[in-house]
Coordinates of C-alpha atoms (C1' of nucleotides) in Angstrom, one line a residue:
Chain J
M1 CA -4.1 35.1 9.4
I2 CA -3.3 32.2 5.9
R3 CA -2.6 33.9 2.8
D4 CA -1.6 30.8 0.6
P5 CA -3.5 27.8 1.6
R6 CA -1.7 25.2 -1.6
V7 CA 1.8 25.1 0.2
L8 CA 0.0 23.5 3.2
D9 CA -1.7 20.9 1.5
D10 CA -0.6 17.5 1.5
E11 CA -2.2 17.1 -2.7
V12 CA -0.5 19.7 -4.2
V13 CA 3.0 19.3 -5.2
P14 CA 5.2 22.6 -3.5
D15 CA 7.2 24.8 -5.4
H16 CA 11.1 23.7 -5.8
E17 CA 11.9 26.2 -3.5
L18 CA 9.8 24.3 -1.3
I19 CA 11.7 21.4 -1.1
L20 CA 14.3 21.3 1.2
H21 CA 17.5 18.8 2.7
R22 CA 16.8 17.0 0.0
R23 CA 19.3 17.7 -3.1
D24 CA 21.2 14.8 -3.4
E25 CA 17.8 12.9 -4.1
M26 CA 16.3 15.5 -6.2
E27 CA 19.2 15.0 -8.9
A28 CA 19.0 11.4 -8.1
L29 CA 15.5 11.3 -9.4
L30 CA 16.2 13.4 -11.9
S31 CA 18.6 11.9 -13.6
A32 CA 17.6 8.9 -13.5
L33 CA 14.5 9.1 -14.6
R34 CA 15.3 11.7 -16.9
P35 CA 13.2 10.9 -20.6
R36 CA 15.4 8.2 -22.9
M37 CA 13.8 6.0 -25.8
N38 CA 14.7 2.5 -25.7
A39 CA 15.3 2.6 -22.2
R40 CA 14.3 0.1 -19.8
D41 CA 14.9 2.6 -16.1
H42 CA 14.0 1.3 -12.5
V43 CA 13.9 3.5 -9.6
F44 CA 13.5 2.3 -6.1
A45 CA 13.0 5.5 -3.7
F46 CA 12.5 3.8 -0.6
G47 CA 12.1 4.9 3.4
P48 CA 9.4 5.6 6.1
T49 CA 6.0 7.8 5.2
G50 CA 6.8 11.9 5.3
T51 CA 10.5 11.2 3.8
G52 CA 9.3 13.6 0.5
K53 CA 9.2 10.3 -2.0
S54 CA 6.2 11.0 -3.3
T55 CA 6.8 14.6 -3.3
L56 CA 10.1 14.9 -4.9
A57 CA 9.2 12.3 -7.5
R58 CA 5.6 14.4 -9.2
L59 CA 8.3 17.8 -8.1
A60 CA 10.7 15.7 -10.7
L61 CA 7.9 15.2 -13.6
T62 CA 7.5 18.8 -13.2
L63 CA 11.2 19.9 -13.5
L64 CA 11.8 16.9 -16.3
E65 CA 9.1 19.0 -18.1
E66 CA 10.3 22.8 -17.5
D67 CA 13.7 21.6 -18.5
G68 CA 11.3 21.2 -22.2
E69 CA 11.9 17.0 -22.4
A70 CA 8.8 15.7 -24.4
F71 CA 7.8 12.2 -22.1
D72 CA 4.3 10.8 -21.0
A73 CA 4.3 10.2 -17.6
T74 CA 2.1 8.3 -14.5
V75 CA 1.4 8.2 -10.9
V76 CA -1.0 5.6 -9.9
N77 CA -0.8 5.0 -6.3
C78 CA -0.7 1.2 -5.2
W79 CA -2.9 1.9 -2.5
K80 CA -5.8 2.2 -3.9
F81 CA -4.7 0.4 -7.2
P82 CA -3.7 -2.9 -5.9
T83 CA -3.8 -5.5 -8.3
R84 CA -2.5 -6.3 -12.1
S85 CA -5.0 -5.1 -13.7
D86 CA -5.8 -1.7 -11.7
V87 CA -2.6 -1.3 -12.2
L88 CA -2.0 -1.5 -16.0
R89 CA -6.0 -0.2 -16.2
A90 CA -4.3 3.3 -14.7
I91 CA -0.8 3.4 -17.0
A92 CA -3.2 2.0 -20.0
S93 CA -5.7 5.5 -19.8
D94 CA -3.0 7.5 -19.7
L95 CA 0.0 6.7 -21.6
V96 CA -1.4 4.4 -24.3
S97 CA -5.0 6.6 -24.6
V98 CA -7.5 3.2 -24.3
T99 CA -10.2 3.7 -22.5
V100 CA -10.8 2.0 -20.1
N101 CA -13.7 2.6 -17.7
T102 CA -14.6 -1.3 -18.4
R103 CA -13.1 -4.1 -15.5
S104 CA -13.3 -6.5 -17.8
T105 CA -11.6 -5.2 -21.0
P106 CA -8.9 -8.3 -21.0
T107 CA -5.0 -7.6 -19.3
A108 CA -4.0 -9.1 -22.1
D109 CA -4.9 -5.7 -24.9
L110 CA -3.4 -3.8 -22.1
T111 CA -0.3 -6.0 -22.0
S112 CA 0.1 -6.2 -25.0
K113 CA -0.7 -2.3 -26.8
L114 CA 1.9 -1.3 -23.6
H115 CA 4.8 -3.1 -25.7
D116 CA 3.8 -1.2 -28.7
E117 CA 7.0 1.2 -28.8
P118 CA 5.5 4.2 -28.2
D119 CA 6.6 7.7 -29.9
R120 CA 8.0 9.6 -26.5
P121 CA 9.7 8.3 -23.1
R122 CA 7.1 7.3 -21.1
I123 CA 8.0 7.3 -17.0
V124 CA 5.7 5.5 -14.5
I125 CA 5.8 6.1 -11.2
L126 CA 4.7 3.1 -9.0
D127 CA 3.2 5.1 -5.3
E128 CA 3.2 3.1 -1.9
A129 CA 5.3 0.2 -4.4
D130 CA 5.5 -2.1 -1.7
Q131 CA 0.9 -2.3 -1.4
L132 CA 0.8 -4.2 -5.1
A133 CA -0.8 -7.0 -4.1
D134 CA 0.4 -8.9 -7.3
T135 CA 4.3 -8.1 -8.1
D136 CA 3.9 -10.2 -12.0
V137 CA 2.7 -6.1 -13.5
L138 CA 6.8 -5.4 -12.8
Y139 CA 7.1 -8.2 -15.6
D140 CA 4.8 -6.7 -17.5
L141 CA 6.0 -2.7 -16.9
H142 CA 9.4 -4.3 -18.1
R143 CA 9.4 -5.5 -21.1
A144 CA 7.8 -2.3 -22.0
P145 CA 9.2 -0.8 -24.2
S146 CA 11.3 3.1 -22.9
L147 CA 9.7 3.2 -19.7
A148 CA 11.2 4.0 -17.5
V149 CA 9.7 3.3 -13.9
L150 CA 10.8 4.5 -10.1
Y151 CA 8.5 2.2 -7.1
I152 CA 8.1 4.0 -4.6
G153 CA 7.6 2.4 -0.7
N154 CA 8.9 1.7 2.9
D155 CA 10.8 -1.2 3.2
E156 CA 12.5 -3.2 0.4
D157 CA 11.7 -6.5 2.3
D158 CA 7.8 -5.5 1.5
L159 CA 8.0 -4.9 -2.4
F160 CA 10.4 -7.6 -3.0
A161 CA 9.6 -10.3 -1.5
G162 CA 6.3 -12.2 -2.9
M163 CA 7.9 -11.5 -5.9
A164 CA 8.2 -13.9 -8.7
D165 CA 11.6 -14.8 -8.6
R166 CA 11.9 -14.3 -13.1
V167 CA 11.3 -11.1 -11.8
R168 CA 13.4 -10.5 -9.2
S169 CA 16.5 -11.0 -11.2
R170 CA 15.9 -8.5 -14.2
V171 CA 14.3 -6.1 -12.1
A172 CA 16.1 -5.6 -8.9
T173 CA 19.4 -3.9 -11.1
G174 CA 17.6 -1.0 -11.2
R175 CA 19.2 2.3 -9.4
R176 CA 18.2 3.0 -5.7
I177 CA 17.4 6.0 -3.6
D178 CA 16.8 6.3 0.5
F179 CA 15.9 8.8 1.8
E180 CA 15.6 9.0 5.4
R181 CA 13.6 10.2 8.1
Y182 CA 14.1 14.5 8.5
S183 CA 16.5 15.4 11.9
T184 CA 14.3 17.4 14.2
D185 CA 16.5 20.1 13.2
E186 CA 15.6 19.6 9.1
L187 CA 11.7 19.8 9.2
S188 CA 11.8 23.0 11.7
E189 CA 13.7 24.5 8.5
I190 CA 10.9 23.0 6.6
L191 CA 7.8 24.2 8.3
E192 CA 9.7 27.6 8.2
A193 CA 10.4 27.8 4.3
R194 CA 5.9 27.0 4.5
A195 CA 4.8 29.2 7.7
D196 CA 6.7 31.6 6.1
H197 CA 4.7 31.6 2.2
A198 CA 1.8 30.2 4.1
F199 CA 0.4 33.1 6.7
R200 CA 1.8 36.8 7.1
S201 CA 4.6 37.7 9.2
G202 CA 4.4 36.2 12.8
A203 CA 1.0 34.5 13.2
I204 CA 3.5 31.4 14.0
S205 CA 6.9 31.7 16.0
M206 CA 10.2 29.5 15.5
R207 CA 9.6 28.2 19.0
Q208 CA 6.4 26.3 18.2
L209 CA 7.5 25.5 14.7
E210 CA 10.2 23.1 16.9
A211 CA 8.0 22.5 18.9
I212 CA 6.1 21.3 15.5
A213 CA 9.2 19.0 14.3
S214 CA 10.0 17.5 17.4
A215 CA 6.1 16.1 17.9
A216 CA 6.6 14.9 14.1
D217 CA 9.5 12.4 14.6
G218 CA 11.2 13.3 11.6
D219 CA 7.8 12.6 9.4
A220 CA 7.2 15.8 7.5
R221 CA 3.4 15.1 5.9
T222 CA 2.8 15.0 9.7
A223 CA 4.3 18.5 10.6
I224 CA 3.5 19.8 8.0
R225 CA -0.2 18.7 8.3
A226 CA 0.0 20.0 12.3
L227 CA 1.2 22.8 11.1
K228 CA -2.4 24.3 9.0
L229 CA -4.9 22.0 12.0
A230 CA -2.5 24.5 14.3
A231 CA -3.3 27.5 12.2
E232 CA -6.9 26.7 11.3
N233 CA -7.6 25.6 14.9
A234 CA -6.7 29.8 16.2
T235 CA -8.4 30.7 12.8
E236 CA -11.7 29.6 14.1
N237 CA -11.7 31.1 17.3
G238 CA -10.3 34.1 15.8
H239 CA -6.4 34.6 17.0
L240 CA -4.2 36.6 14.4
R241 CA -1.3 34.6 15.9
V242 CA -1.0 30.4 16.4
S243 CA -1.1 30.3 20.3
D244 CA 0.9 27.1 22.4
A245 CA -2.5 25.3 23.1
D246 CA -3.6 25.1 18.9
V247 CA -0.1 23.2 18.6
E248 CA -0.5 21.1 21.3
A249 CA -4.0 20.3 20.2
A250 CA -3.0 19.7 16.4
I251 CA -0.2 16.6 16.6
P252 CA -2.7 14.3 18.6
H253 CA -5.1 16.0 15.7
A254 CA -2.7 15.3 12.7
R255 CA -2.2 11.7 13.1
E256 CA -5.7 11.3 14.1
Q257 CA -6.9 12.7 10.1
L258 CA -3.8 10.1 9.3
R259 CA -5.3 7.6 10.7
Q260 CA -9.1 8.2 10.0
K261 CA -8.0 8.0 6.5
S262 CA -6.6 4.8 6.5
L263 CA -10.0 3.4 8.3
S264 CA -11.3 4.8 5.7
Q265 CA -10.0 2.3 3.2
L266 CA -11.0 -1.1 4.9
T267 CA -14.3 -3.1 4.2
S268 CA -17.2 -3.4 7.2
E269 CA -15.9 -6.2 7.9
Q270 CA -11.9 -5.5 8.5
R271 CA -13.6 -1.9 10.3
L272 CA -15.4 -4.6 13.0
V273 CA -12.0 -5.8 12.6
Y274 CA -10.0 -3.1 13.8
D275 CA -12.7 -2.3 15.8
I276 CA -12.3 -5.9 18.4
I277 CA -8.3 -4.6 18.1
R278 CA -8.7 -1.1 19.0
D279 CA -11.2 -2.1 22.3
N280 CA -9.9 -5.5 23.6
G281 CA -6.5 -4.7 23.0
P282 CA -3.6 -6.1 23.3
I283 CA -5.9 -9.7 22.1
S284 CA -4.8 -13.2 21.1
P285 CA -5.1 -14.0 17.0
A286 CA -7.6 -16.2 18.5
D287 CA -8.4 -14.0 21.0
I288 CA -9.6 -11.8 18.6
Y289 CA -11.4 -14.9 16.6
E290 CA -13.5 -15.8 18.6
R291 CA -15.2 -12.3 19.2
Y292 CA -15.0 -11.2 15.9
T293 CA -17.2 -14.7 14.6
S294 CA -19.8 -13.8 17.8
A295 CA -19.8 -10.7 16.1
V296 CA -21.9 -11.0 12.5
N297 CA -23.6 -13.6 10.5
D298 CA -21.3 -14.7 8.2
P299 CA -17.7 -15.1 9.5
K300 CA -15.0 -15.4 7.3
T301 CA -12.2 -18.1 7.9
K302 CA -9.3 -18.0 9.7
R303 CA -6.2 -17.0 7.1
T304 CA -9.2 -13.9 5.4
V305 CA -9.0 -12.6 8.5
R306 CA -5.2 -13.1 9.4
S307 CA -5.3 -11.9 6.0
Y308 CA -7.7 -8.6 8.0
L309 CA -4.8 -8.0 9.9
S310 CA -1.4 -8.5 7.2
K311 CA -3.6 -5.6 5.6
M312 CA -3.6 -3.5 9.0
R313 CA -0.3 -3.7 9.6
H314 CA 0.3 -2.0 6.7
Y315 CA -1.5 0.5 6.9
N316 CA 0.7 0.3 10.7
L317 CA -2.9 1.2 11.9
V318 CA -2.1 -2.5 14.2
E319 CA 0.6 -3.6 15.6
P320 CA 2.2 -7.5 16.3
H321 CA 4.2 -8.1 20.3
G322 CA 6.3 -10.8 21.7
P323 CA 6.6 -13.9 19.2
R324 CA 4.0 -16.2 17.1
N325 CA 3.1 -17.9 19.9
S326 CA 1.4 -15.6 22.0
R327 CA 1.1 -13.2 19.7
T328 CA -0.4 -10.0 20.7
Y329 CA -1.8 -7.4 18.5
T330 CA -3.0 -3.4 19.5
S331 CA -4.1 -1.2 17.5
L332 CA -2.1 2.6 16.5
Chain S
dA1 C1' 17.9 -32.6 20.6
dT2 C1' 12.9 -33.7 20.0
dT3 C1' 7.9 -32.5 19.6
dC4 C1' 4.4 -29.8 19.9
dC5 C1' 2.1 -25.8 19.8
dA6 C1' 0.1 -21.4 17.8
dC7 C1' 0.0 -19.0 14.0
dC8 C1' 1.3 -16.4 9.3
dG9 C1' 1.5 -16.5 4.7
dG10 C1' 1.9 -18.6 0.2
dA11 C1' -0.6 -20.9 -4.2
dA12 C1' -4.2 -23.3 -6.7
dT13 C1' -9.5 -23.4 -7.1
dA14 C1' -14.4 -22.3 -6.6
dG15 C1' -18.1 -18.9 -6.2
dC16 C1' -19.7 -14.2 -7.5
dG17 C1' -21.2 -9.7 -9.7
dG18 C1' -20.7 -7.6 -13.6
dG19 C1' -19.8 -5.3 -18.3
dA20 C1' -19.8 -7.1 -22.6
dT21 C1' -21.5 -9.3 -25.7
dA22 C1' -25.1 -11.8 -28.8
Chain K
dT1 C1' -32.7 -10.9 -22.4
dA2 C1' -29.0 -14.6 -21.6
dT3 C1' -25.1 -16.2 -22.3
dC4 C1' -20.5 -15.7 -21.9
dC5 C1' -15.1 -14.4 -19.9
dC6 C1' -13.1 -11.8 -17.0
dG7 C1' -10.9 -10.5 -12.3
dC8 C1' -12.2 -10.2 -7.5
dT9 C1' -12.6 -12.2 -2.8
dA10 C1' -12.9 -16.2 0.2
dT11 C1' -11.7 -20.4 0.7
dT12 C1' -8.9 -25.0 1.2
dC13 C1' -5.1 -26.5 2.4
dC14 C1' -0.8 -26.5 3.5
dG15 C1' 4.9 -25.9 5.1
dG16 C1' 7.1 -23.4 7.9
dT17 C1' 8.3 -21.2 12.5
dG18 C1' 10.4 -19.5 16.8
dG19 C1' 9.9 -20.4 21.3
dA20 C1' 8.3 -24.2 25.1
dA21 C1' 7.7 -27.9 27.1
dT22 C1' 9.3 -32.9 26.9

DNA sequence: ATTCCACCGGAATAGCGGGATA
DNA sequence: TATCCCGCTATTCCGGTGGAAT
């Protein structure tokens, strides 16, 4: 049934023709990122998960290249590389040909290399930029010549909070592109286009695509993942068409997979705190800490657990409810 | 209006570990 | 091998916030 699984893989950047309902955003990205020597552009893409920010950004690089533009580019996922030195190392190996396999190369070496005049314009895409632990790196990037930076994030406030004033005033003047949630109709058309490429014709009905689109709540990543899972499930059962039961199971399955992906990023102590919330929620911070201390030999401090909670909120794994003095947490 | 309470998160710093260097 | 150096995690300290109690 599945002819081309690549258009259902969220790691693979799809062809331009599969990008629907994002014409304005695509134009804005292309003109903002188009490489120019001596430019120091800062561009922001904000919007909820699954609205195409990251995909369009990657596609923009491909299109600029096909357009004959000469430039160097790198994409840094700030979830995986949240610290200043993480980001600089990732950039250094891609953009300034410094081999950095070690964690003991001084950061100063990296910044000074970055500040050398390059022979081609450069583009850095910071994906999940609101996960940056240390926004000073934005200052480093701003001072680098012929370097355009695209920040991708969910929330403007998350990115600008904790940004030192000297950084904010220089960086925050950049162009800003907002990504809205897809409507159910838009999402249905996106799924239809993907299904046309991925499946033999007639494998899934328009009504089933609409059901997935409606359940995905504007999130194309969840929707496309669910489409993939529905088809895989049908294939495993030896069916030639996706059944309604396959569709029914696919959405929660897709959500679960995406959550497992986030959970795998946690340390074992953080995971323990998550399990306490999942098994006992809604639960107050004081009770979370009490259970946590009795569960481990050498408990971390309250402040550290607060940082864990903060991190898990960012990952959309837990959610606080109520005012501060009667706060409870639940797992999502 | 003022104080109290529980929680929140920024800033500075210590301790640790791992690669680099001699 | 011993020491150095750097960055990372956790800790310490503390001011802030919003609702509740007085």
